[in-house]
Structures are given as structure tokens and as C-alpha cells.
Amino acid sequence: MALTEIVSGLPMEVTYQLMDTEKVYYFSFIAFKGGCGSSGQHQNYWLALTDRRVMYKTKVSELKGKLENFVEKDGDLPFDKISFIEVSEGQEVKGCSAQKTFQLRISTSGGTIAIPIPTKEKGYEIRKIYSELSHKA
């Protein structure tokens, strides 16, 4: 699969963060849903891969003691700081029931970022494109 630069249709939130010669090769919105008993709001978060870094705005999982909290974060991870990317699957109790969850776990020199993703296949797609881009750099 040949990588194609995305030149239009990106949200301003992404384009204003790009460096002068940086090119975007992957972009996807990632919906994050409320649990049972909540208003069920959907907020759009996103993940983008450029020729230099992974950019994201999402709720990431953080452990505080034995409790898992989701915190909204907007950041980027330069390719040269990433040691590996993995796709994980788990069960999470949300509101009234347990549901299957998927995460894209990106390990960097500063720790591991766990980004919720909608499907395992989406994680494999992101990981494949990252591998192609990082070998190109």
C-alpha cells in the first residue's frame, strides 16, 4: 500500500500544529462514549500520523494507584522517541455492564500512552502505517 499525503479535509486543530514541511499521511476521528446512565455524549477525538510524529487529542488511560482514570490530552510523540506500538484488548466496566475495549499503546522514552481505539483492526491499521512511515524517515 503506497502512502498518500493528506492535503485537504484536515481539521484546523491539526493543520495549525504542523511544521512547515511536515506532511500528514493518516488521520482518523476516534469517538469516546459515555457509559450507562450518562447522557451518552459523543465527543470527537482524533489521531494523526505525519512523516515525523504521532499527533493525538483523546482521553488517555492513566493509573492512579489501583484506579484507572481517563484524562483528556492533546499531544505529539516524535518517531525517534517511540520504541514500540502495540494493540491491546481488554474488558472494562462502563456504567451497567462490561464491554470489550481496545487500546493503541505507544511506548516512549517517557512511558506508555494508552489511546482508546474503536476496533482492533483500527489499531493494526495505525500500527502498519506507523511502521511504513518510521522506516521511511
PDB file of C-alpha atoms in Angstrom:
ATOM      1  CA  MET A   1       0.000   0.000   0.000  1.00  0.00           C
ATOM      2  CA  ALA A   2       1.520   3.284  -1.100  1.00  0.00           C
ATOM      3  CA  LEU A   3       1.346   6.095   1.407  1.00  0.00           C
ATOM      4  CA  THR A   4      -0.554   9.139   0.191  1.00  0.00           C
ATOM      5  CA  GLU A   5      -0.231  12.579   1.725  1.00  0.00           C
ATOM      6  CA  ILE A   6      -3.499  14.051   3.022  1.00  0.00           C
ATOM      7  CA  VAL A   7      -3.653  17.587   1.660  1.00  0.00           C
ATOM      8  CA  SER A   8      -7.275  18.588   2.340  1.00  0.00           C
ATOM      9  CA  GLY A   9     -10.084  17.885   4.770  1.00  0.00           C
ATOM     10  CA  LEU A  10      -7.997  18.026   7.940  1.00  0.00           C
ATOM     11  CA  PRO A  11      -9.425  19.963  10.882  1.00  0.00           C
ATOM     12  CA  MET A  12      -7.801  23.300  11.713  1.00  0.00           C
ATOM     13  CA  GLU A  13      -6.854  21.815  15.083  1.00  0.00           C
ATOM     14  CA  VAL A  14      -4.412  19.560  13.211  1.00  0.00           C
ATOM     15  CA  THR A  15      -3.187  21.875  10.460  1.00  0.00           C
ATOM     16  CA  TYR A  16      -2.216  24.728  12.778  1.00  0.00           C
ATOM     17  CA  GLN A  17       0.117  22.344  14.670  1.00  0.00           C
ATOM     18  CA  LEU A  18       2.021  21.186  11.588  1.00  0.00           C
ATOM     19  CA  MET A  19       5.590  22.298  10.979  1.00  0.00           C
ATOM     20  CA  ASP A  20       6.407  23.981   7.649  1.00  0.00           C
ATOM     21  CA  THR A  21       7.445  20.909   5.674  1.00  0.00           C
ATOM     22  CA  GLU A  22       5.552  18.278   7.687  1.00  0.00           C
ATOM     23  CA  LYS A  23       3.136  16.000   5.796  1.00  0.00           C
ATOM     24  CA  VAL A  24       0.113  14.110   7.174  1.00  0.00           C
ATOM     25  CA  TYR A  25      -0.352  10.515   5.963  1.00  0.00           C
ATOM     26  CA  TYR A  26      -3.066   9.275   8.315  1.00  0.00           C
ATOM     27  CA  PHE A  27      -5.946  10.926  10.128  1.00  0.00           C
ATOM     28  CA  SER A  28      -8.926   9.452  11.958  1.00  0.00           C
ATOM     29  CA  PHE A  29     -11.539  10.687  14.382  1.00  0.00           C
ATOM     30  CA  ILE A  30     -11.916   8.485  17.460  1.00  0.00           C
ATOM     31  CA  ALA A  31     -15.264   8.659  19.268  1.00  0.00           C
ATOM     32  CA  PHE A  32     -15.242   8.348  23.046  1.00  0.00           C
ATOM     33  CA  LYS A  33     -18.636   7.399  24.551  1.00  0.00           C
ATOM     34  CA  GLY A  34     -20.186   7.907  27.963  1.00  0.00           C
ATOM     35  CA  GLY A  35     -21.347   4.846  29.917  1.00  0.00           C
ATOM     36  CA  CYS A  36     -24.766   3.605  31.018  1.00  0.00           C
ATOM     37  CA  GLY A  37     -26.737   6.211  32.945  1.00  0.00           C
ATOM     38  CA  SER A  38     -24.830   9.082  31.358  1.00  0.00           C
ATOM     39  CA  SER A  39     -26.118  11.395  28.692  1.00  0.00           C
ATOM     40  CA  GLY A  40     -24.320   9.205  26.138  1.00  0.00           C
ATOM     41  CA  GLN A  41     -22.461  12.167  24.661  1.00  0.00           C
ATOM     42  CA  HIS A  42     -20.055  11.503  21.860  1.00  0.00           C
ATOM     43  CA  GLN A  43     -17.022  13.724  21.635  1.00  0.00           C
ATOM     44  CA  ASN A  44     -14.714  13.519  18.677  1.00  0.00           C
ATOM     45  CA  TYR A  45     -11.100  12.999  19.416  1.00  0.00           C
ATOM     46  CA  TRP A  46      -8.516  12.278  16.765  1.00  0.00           C
ATOM     47  CA  LEU A  47      -5.207  10.672  15.896  1.00  0.00           C
ATOM     48  CA  ALA A  48      -2.876  11.691  13.046  1.00  0.00           C
ATOM     49  CA  LEU A  49       0.389  10.309  11.698  1.00  0.00           C
ATOM     50  CA  THR A  50       2.782  12.633   9.938  1.00  0.00           C
ATOM     51  CA  ASP A  51       6.168  11.899   8.433  1.00  0.00           C
ATOM     52  CA  ARG A  52       7.733  12.873  11.798  1.00  0.00           C
ATOM     53  CA  ARG A  53       5.348  12.130  14.673  1.00  0.00           C
ATOM     54  CA  VAL A  54       2.109  10.754  16.084  1.00  0.00           C
ATOM     55  CA  MET A  55      -0.298  13.573  16.993  1.00  0.00           C
ATOM     56  CA  TYR A  56      -3.397  12.999  19.108  1.00  0.00           C
ATOM     57  CA  LYS A  57      -6.251  14.543  21.041  1.00  0.00           C
ATOM     58  CA  THR A  58      -8.118  11.971  23.074  1.00  0.00           C
ATOM     59  CA  LYS A  59      -8.838  10.647  26.517  1.00  0.00           C
ATOM     60  CA  VAL A  60      -5.920   8.513  27.643  1.00  0.00           C
ATOM     61  CA  SER A  61      -5.920   5.955  30.408  1.00  0.00           C
ATOM     62  CA  GLU A  62      -3.862   6.786  33.498  1.00  0.00           C
ATOM     63  CA  LEU A  63      -3.482   4.578  36.556  1.00  0.00           C
ATOM     64  CA  LYS A  64      -3.632   6.298  39.940  1.00  0.00           C
ATOM     65  CA  GLY A  65      -2.946   3.581  42.439  1.00  0.00           C
ATOM     66  CA  LYS A  66      -5.408   0.837  41.510  1.00  0.00           C
ATOM     67  CA  LEU A  67      -7.898   3.183  39.856  1.00  0.00           C
ATOM     68  CA  GLU A  68      -7.926   3.843  36.125  1.00  0.00           C
ATOM     69  CA  ASN A  69      -8.801   7.413  35.168  1.00  0.00           C
ATOM     70  CA  PHE A  70      -9.349   8.869  31.710  1.00  0.00           C
ATOM     71  CA  VAL A  71      -7.776  12.267  31.181  1.00  0.00           C
ATOM     72  CA  GLU A  72      -8.140  14.430  28.070  1.00  0.00           C
ATOM     73  CA  LYS A  73      -4.765  15.023  26.462  1.00  0.00           C
ATOM     74  CA  ASP A  74      -3.555  16.718  23.310  1.00  0.00           C
ATOM     75  CA  GLY A  75      -0.002  15.877  22.362  1.00  0.00           C
ATOM     76  CA  ASP A  76       2.518  14.506  19.949  1.00  0.00           C
ATOM     77  CA  LEU A  77       5.124  11.767  20.038  1.00  0.00           C
ATOM     78  CA  PRO A  78       8.164  12.160  17.781  1.00  0.00           C
ATOM     79  CA  PHE A  79       9.061   8.949  15.922  1.00  0.00           C
ATOM     80  CA  ASP A  80      12.595   8.972  17.340  1.00  0.00           C
ATOM     81  CA  LYS A  81      11.171   8.732  20.900  1.00  0.00           C
ATOM     82  CA  ILE A  82       8.816   5.790  20.155  1.00  0.00           C
ATOM     83  CA  SER A  83      10.181   2.349  21.000  1.00  0.00           C
ATOM     84  CA  PHE A  84       7.109   0.293  20.030  1.00  0.00           C
ATOM     85  CA  ILE A  85       3.378   0.368  19.328  1.00  0.00           C
ATOM     86  CA  GLU A  86       1.042  -2.427  20.372  1.00  0.00           C
ATOM     87  CA  VAL A  87      -2.677  -3.112  20.165  1.00  0.00           C
ATOM     88  CA  SER A  88      -4.310  -4.402  23.344  1.00  0.00           C
ATOM     89  CA  GLU A  89      -7.758  -5.784  24.079  1.00  0.00           C
ATOM     90  CA  GLY A  90      -9.486  -5.870  27.439  1.00  0.00           C
ATOM     91  CA  GLN A  91     -12.755  -5.748  29.356  1.00  0.00           C
ATOM     92  CA  GLU A  92     -13.951  -2.597  31.040  1.00  0.00           C
ATOM     93  CA  VAL A  93     -16.954  -1.983  33.255  1.00  0.00           C
ATOM     94  CA  LYS A  94     -18.769   1.071  31.949  1.00  0.00           C
ATOM     95  CA  GLY A  95     -21.921   2.057  33.729  1.00  0.00           C
ATOM     96  CA  CYS A  96     -24.160  -1.017  33.858  1.00  0.00           C
ATOM     97  CA  SER A  97     -22.171  -3.644  32.003  1.00  0.00           C
ATOM     98  CA  ALA A  98     -18.772  -4.858  30.905  1.00  0.00           C
ATOM     99  CA  GLN A  99     -17.680  -4.249  27.346  1.00  0.00           C
ATOM    100  CA  LYS A 100     -14.698  -5.123  25.204  1.00  0.00           C
ATOM    101  CA  THR A 101     -12.199  -2.282  24.832  1.00  0.00           C
ATOM    102  CA  PHE A 102      -9.199  -1.746  22.596  1.00  0.00           C
ATOM    103  CA  GLN A 103      -6.173   0.463  23.094  1.00  0.00           C
ATOM    104  CA  LEU A 104      -3.268   1.604  20.996  1.00  0.00           C
ATOM    105  CA  ARG A 105      -0.359   1.537  23.448  1.00  0.00           C
ATOM    106  CA  ILE A 106       2.605   3.651  22.386  1.00  0.00           C
ATOM    107  CA  SER A 107       5.781   3.163  24.396  1.00  0.00           C
ATOM    108  CA  THR A 108       8.160   6.115  24.502  1.00  0.00           C
ATOM    109  CA  SER A 109      11.242   7.115  26.443  1.00  0.00           C
ATOM    110  CA  GLY A 110       8.875   8.856  28.889  1.00  0.00           C
ATOM    111  CA  GLY A 111       6.474   5.969  29.487  1.00  0.00           C
ATOM    112  CA  THR A 112       3.483   4.419  27.733  1.00  0.00           C
ATOM    113  CA  ILE A 113       0.458   6.266  26.346  1.00  0.00           C
ATOM    114  CA  ALA A 114      -2.756   4.210  26.109  1.00  0.00           C
ATOM    115  CA  ILE A 115      -5.132   5.643  23.498  1.00  0.00           C
ATOM    116  CA  PRO A 116      -8.634   4.121  23.285  1.00  0.00           C
ATOM    117  CA  ILE A 117      -9.495   2.978  19.755  1.00  0.00           C
ATOM    118  CA  PRO A 118     -12.822   1.679  18.402  1.00  0.00           C
ATOM    119  CA  THR A 119     -11.598  -1.667  16.997  1.00  0.00           C
ATOM    120  CA  LYS A 120      -8.589  -3.950  16.976  1.00  0.00           C
ATOM    121  CA  GLU A 121      -8.440  -3.603  13.179  1.00  0.00           C
ATOM    122  CA  LYS A 122      -8.124   0.201  13.505  1.00  0.00           C
ATOM    123  CA  GLY A 123      -5.128  -0.387  15.790  1.00  0.00           C
ATOM    124  CA  TYR A 124      -3.486  -2.722  13.268  1.00  0.00           C
ATOM    125  CA  GLU A 125      -4.061  -0.155  10.512  1.00  0.00           C
ATOM    126  CA  ILE A 126      -2.442   2.636  12.553  1.00  0.00           C
ATOM    127  CA  ARG A 127       0.486   0.414  13.554  1.00  0.00           C
ATOM    128  CA  LYS A 128       1.118  -0.630   9.934  1.00  0.00           C
ATOM    129  CA  ILE A 129       1.154   2.972   8.688  1.00  0.00           C
ATOM    130  CA  TYR A 130       3.438   3.996  11.569  1.00  0.00           C
ATOM    131  CA  SER A 131       5.852   1.186  10.610  1.00  0.00           C
ATOM    132  CA  GLU A 132       5.918   2.298   6.983  1.00  0.00           C
ATOM    133  CA  LEU A 133       6.464   5.957   7.934  1.00  0.00           C
ATOM    134  CA  SER A 134       9.147   5.256  10.541  1.00  0.00           C
ATOM    135  CA  HIS A 135      11.158   3.143   8.071  1.00  0.00           C
ATOM    136  CA  LYS A 136      10.860   5.933   5.517  1.00  0.00           C
ATOM    137  CA  ALA A 137      12.172   8.602   7.914  1.00  0.00           C
TER     138      ALA A 137
END
